[in-house]
Amino acid sequence: MGVSPRLLAPNEHLAGTTGAGQLLERLAELRATTDTLAAQHPTVTFRPLPQALRRWEEDGLDMGPFRYGLAILRPRYAALGLSRAMPLDRVLLGVQSSTPGAFGGFHYPNQGYRHLQMYAVITALGPMATGQPERPDLAALDLLRAYAHDCLHYGSYRSYKLRGKEVIRSQYGVNFRRHDGRTYSAPDLAGSPTTRNLGVVMEGACDREARTIARAAARQYGIAEPADAVHRYAFRDFTGRLTVADTDDLARAEVCAAAAPSAAAEAFLRSLGGFERAIDARYERFLNEVGRDEREDLHATVLTSMITGVLTPLCKWLCQRRGPKAFEALFLSPAYFGPVRPA
């Protein structure tokens, strides 16, 4: 059966052949419309990313940092094994909101890549009242970080199968899920400074790569750190320059309130700090603990295995440095192969 390249992402696969036709039909239904995604944000006006960029550029806004980032992203991701980047028209960009004080950006609630619909939902950084970003240069960089991040999710290995009428994902990147929902690795303990959870490792790897690209674009365009607090924290976030002092400050309600122009911006800053602590900082600690002086090589190996779904390079890398069955020792939850949970 021929499969449209627009129906499946580059590294998506159907597990087995039984019910493949029904599975494809269900995926086609899920991916044919964006109505359910837009309905989750009823006060936000969304546009396909190419249309939003064209309108902004026609109005004189410089989206050069985003365009530059795309030019370095594509060969960089191709070298990791991602042959086709996420089409820009699979991105819904929220440009305006009727909610007073709405504040968009990477940490806006309930956005990101939606693998079942094969769409990314992103909002433009900053106040969303006018439909145009307050700081176009920063909005372009934040958009670049979000697209680069979600592009890796789009391009990572996935294996789908049907359970009744439900589409379930049995493998995503280097992580596995059993039929009863159990995942290969356990959640990290609350407050842990590092991670041994494969979901956090993959999320952190995507964001580290995306921030590297955004940082390169900021440097190329000479975009300096802003003076106002909310944009300053956002700049440090999407360029990967947040410090422990920053996240400690953002954990304090009075700091977020003083830095934010609205309640929504205050929530944005809290989310920004929380994401850094739970994902990015833990992943960096993991790279330092496990990769040490070879942390960049480990990072690239994680991404390659995520994209291809082949664990051999990552397992071999870990075994050579930490001994036999290092992948299992680092990540396997004892519950994964335990007794089947009652329905």
XYZ file of N, CA, C and O in Angstrom, residues 165-240:
304
model
N -10.133 1.369 18.530
C -10.117 2.499 17.604
C -9.067 3.543 17.996
O -8.937 4.571 17.334
N -8.324 3.241 19.061
C -7.346 4.199 19.556
C -5.979 3.960 18.929
O -5.500 2.827 18.859
N -5.347 5.037 18.458
C -3.982 4.962 17.938
C -3.034 5.092 19.126
O -3.088 6.082 19.872
N -2.182 4.089 19.314
C -1.226 4.149 20.420
C 0.192 4.086 19.865
O 0.455 3.547 18.797
N 1.104 4.642 20.628
C 2.503 4.755 20.232
C 3.312 3.771 21.067
O 3.415 3.919 22.278
N 3.876 2.755 20.404
C 4.618 1.731 21.148
C 6.092 2.097 21.304
O 6.750 1.629 22.233
N 6.621 2.914 20.398
C 7.995 3.401 20.535
C 8.047 4.839 20.063
O 7.465 5.203 19.039
N 8.724 5.645 20.856
C 9.012 7.024 20.451
C 10.475 7.278 20.736
O 10.913 7.239 21.889
N 11.253 7.514 19.687
C 12.680 7.752 19.856
C 13.359 6.569 20.512
O 13.318 5.453 19.979
N 13.949 6.793 21.692
C 14.630 5.713 22.405
C 13.797 5.214 23.577
O 14.299 4.504 24.449
N 12.525 5.581 23.600
C 11.642 5.187 24.697
C 10.591 4.199 24.202
O 10.189 4.251 23.029
N 10.135 3.348 25.106
C 9.191 2.295 24.753
C 8.009 2.327 25.723
O 8.143 2.695 26.883
N 6.862 1.891 25.222
C 5.650 1.829 26.028
C 4.986 0.470 25.830
O 4.789 0.035 24.687
N 4.667 -0.185 26.931
C 3.988 -1.476 26.860
C 2.506 -1.277 26.587
O 1.969 -0.161 26.685
N 1.826 -2.400 26.292
C 0.425 -2.309 25.902
C -0.453 -1.742 27.010
O -1.510 -1.180 26.755
N -0.012 -1.891 28.279
C -0.811 -1.377 29.393
C -0.398 0.027 29.813
O -0.842 0.535 30.844
N 0.474 0.666 29.030
C 0.835 2.051 29.280
C 2.135 2.262 30.011
O 2.608 3.402 30.108
N 2.753 1.211 30.536
C 4.007 1.377 31.261
C 5.136 1.772 30.324
O 5.295 1.200 29.256
N 5.928 2.759 30.758
C 7.055 3.210 29.957
C 8.354 2.624 30.494
O 8.433 2.202 31.652
N 9.370 2.630 29.631
C 10.638 1.955 29.924
C 11.310 2.520 31.176
O 11.891 1.768 31.973
N 11.273 3.832 31.354
C 11.958 4.437 32.490
C 10.960 5.111 33.412
O 9.893 5.567 32.983
N 11.319 5.188 34.682
C 10.437 5.763 35.689
C 10.591 7.283 35.743
O 11.628 7.825 35.342
N 9.575 7.989 36.252
C 9.726 9.440 36.447
C 10.857 9.733 37.426
O 11.152 8.938 38.322
N 11.493 10.879 37.233
C 12.508 11.312 38.188
C 11.851 11.666 39.513
O 10.680 12.075 39.564
N 12.600 11.526 40.585
C 12.104 11.932 41.887
C 11.951 13.451 41.926
O 12.709 14.190 41.296
N 10.948 13.907 42.659
C 10.724 15.357 42.792
C 11.982 16.026 43.340
O 12.588 15.541 44.298
N 12.353 17.122 42.706
C 13.517 17.868 43.160
C 14.853 17.332 42.691
O 15.898 17.897 43.034
N 14.853 16.258 41.907
C 16.121 15.697 41.440
C 16.848 16.704 40.551
O 16.240 17.304 39.661
N 18.150 16.900 40.743
C 18.898 17.834 39.897
C 19.301 17.216 38.562
O 19.753 17.928 37.659
N 19.169 15.899 38.429
C 19.562 15.208 37.204
C 18.401 14.340 36.736
O 17.309 14.377 37.316
N 18.614 13.568 35.672
C 17.541 12.730 35.148
C 18.050 11.355 34.747
O 19.196 11.206 34.308
N 17.157 10.392 34.936
C 17.351 9.055 34.377
C 16.059 8.625 33.688
O 15.780 7.434 33.549
N 15.286 9.612 33.275
C 14.024 9.375 32.587
C 14.201 9.660 31.100
O 14.644 10.758 30.731
N 13.868 8.698 30.262
C 14.123 8.862 28.831
C 13.279 9.966 28.215
O 13.714 10.621 27.260
N 12.087 10.203 28.737
C 11.287 11.312 28.235
C 11.961 12.647 28.476
O 11.993 13.509 27.595
N 12.529 12.827 29.666
C 13.236 14.068 29.981
C 14.509 14.178 29.144
O 14.850 15.256 28.643
N 15.215 13.059 28.973
C 16.429 13.065 28.152
C 16.110 13.523 26.728
O 16.801 14.386 26.163
N 15.048 12.989 26.135
C 14.722 13.344 24.757
C 14.217 14.779 24.655
O 14.580 15.508 23.725
N 13.388 15.194 25.601
C 12.908 16.578 25.602
C 14.082 17.543 25.781
O 14.172 18.571 25.105
N 14.976 17.201 26.687
C 16.146 18.042 26.909
C 17.059 18.092 25.701
O 17.626 19.148 25.377
N 17.220 16.957 25.020
C 18.064 16.927 23.824
C 17.481 17.808 22.724
O 18.211 18.562 22.060
N 16.154 17.730 22.531
C 15.505 18.584 21.527
C 15.719 20.055 21.858
O 16.031 20.870 20.983
N 15.546 20.404 23.130
C 15.628 21.817 23.487
C 17.061 22.323 23.464
O 17.306 23.479 23.093
N 18.003 21.493 23.846
C 19.405 21.920 23.789
C 19.808 22.254 22.354
O 20.485 23.256 22.089
N 19.389 21.407 21.430
C 19.713 21.629 20.028
C 19.021 22.892 19.511
O 19.617 23.710 18.798
N 17.749 23.051 19.871
C 16.991 24.214 19.410
C 17.588 25.509 19.948
O 17.683 26.516 19.233
N 18.004 25.507 21.209
C 18.597 26.702 21.796
C 19.962 27.013 21.169
O 20.332 28.193 21.031
N 20.694 25.989 20.804
C 21.978 26.211 20.126
C 21.762 26.955 18.813
O 22.511 27.891 18.473
N 20.725 26.574 18.085
C 20.424 27.224 16.806
C 19.952 28.658 17.031
O 20.366 29.590 16.324
N 19.095 28.867 18.027
C 18.619 30.223 18.330
C 19.767 31.114 18.787
O 19.831 32.308 18.428
N 20.683 30.556 19.551
C 21.839 31.334 20.022
C 22.715 31.753 18.850
O 23.215 32.886 18.794
N 22.902 30.860 17.879
C 23.697 31.192 16.691
C 23.037 32.308 15.890
O 23.714 33.213 15.383
N 21.704 32.269 15.777
C 20.991 33.313 15.038
C 21.073 34.649 15.764
O 21.223 35.700 15.127
N 20.970 34.616 17.091
C 21.087 35.859 17.864
C 22.465 36.480 17.674
O 22.599 37.708 17.523
N 23.483 35.638 17.670
C 24.857 36.128 17.476
C 25.031 36.684 16.069
O 25.640 37.752 15.879
N 24.502 35.996 15.069
C 24.633 36.438 13.683
C 23.992 37.810 13.470
O 24.525 38.655 12.737
N 22.854 38.050 14.129
C 22.123 39.302 13.934
C 22.455 40.355 14.990
O 21.855 41.435 14.990
N 23.372 40.050 15.885
C 23.775 41.018 16.894
C 22.659 41.419 17.836
O 22.587 42.578 18.264
N 21.790 40.484 18.155
C 20.663 40.784 19.044
C 21.132 40.662 20.489
O 21.547 39.589 20.935
N 21.083 41.772 21.199
C 21.596 41.825 22.571
C 20.500 41.513 23.572
O 19.299 41.594 23.274
N 20.919 41.176 24.774
C 19.971 40.885 25.844
C 19.167 42.141 26.180
O 19.733 43.205 26.390
N 17.834 42.049 26.210
C 17.003 43.232 26.474
C 17.137 43.714 27.913
O 17.551 42.973 28.804
N 16.714 44.945 28.129
C 16.791 45.528 29.470
C 15.583 45.169 30.322
O 15.706 44.974 31.531
N 14.381 45.094 29.689
C 13.192 44.821 30.494
C 13.186 43.360 30.948
O 13.601 42.460 30.220
N 12.683 43.119 32.144
C 12.888 41.837 32.815
C 12.249 40.666 32.081
O 12.871 39.605 31.900
N 10.993 40.807 31.626
C 10.314 39.655 31.041
C 11.005 39.208 29.758
O 11.210 38.008 29.524
N 11.400 40.162 28.922
C 12.101 39.800 27.694
C 13.536 39.353 27.979
O 14.094 38.546 27.230
N 14.124 39.883 29.046
C 15.478 39.455 29.403
C 15.490 37.966 29.786
O 16.340 37.205 29.334
N 14.520 37.566 30.604
C 14.442 36.148 30.963
C 14.146 35.290 29.737
O 14.705 34.194 29.576
N 13.258 35.775 28.872
C 12.944 35.015 27.661
C 14.174 34.861 26.777
O 14.432 33.784 26.230
N 14.959 35.943 26.625
C 16.174 35.889 25.811
C 17.167 34.878 26.383
O 17.740 34.064 25.652
N 17.368 34.934 27.689
C 18.287 33.978 28.304
C 17.780 32.546 28.140
O 18.567 31.608 27.983
N 16.470 32.397 28.157
C 15.884 31.064 28.003
C 16.117 30.520 26.605
O 16.681 29.435 26.422
N 15.718 31.253 25.560
C 15.800 30.657 24.225
C 17.218 30.626 23.668
O 17.470 29.967 22.655
N 18.150 31.320 24.333
C 19.553 31.187 23.929
C 20.335 30.255 24.855
O 21.550 30.100 24.703
N 19.659 29.651 25.831
C 20.313 28.692 26.716
C 21.256 29.321 27.713
O 22.260 28.711 28.095
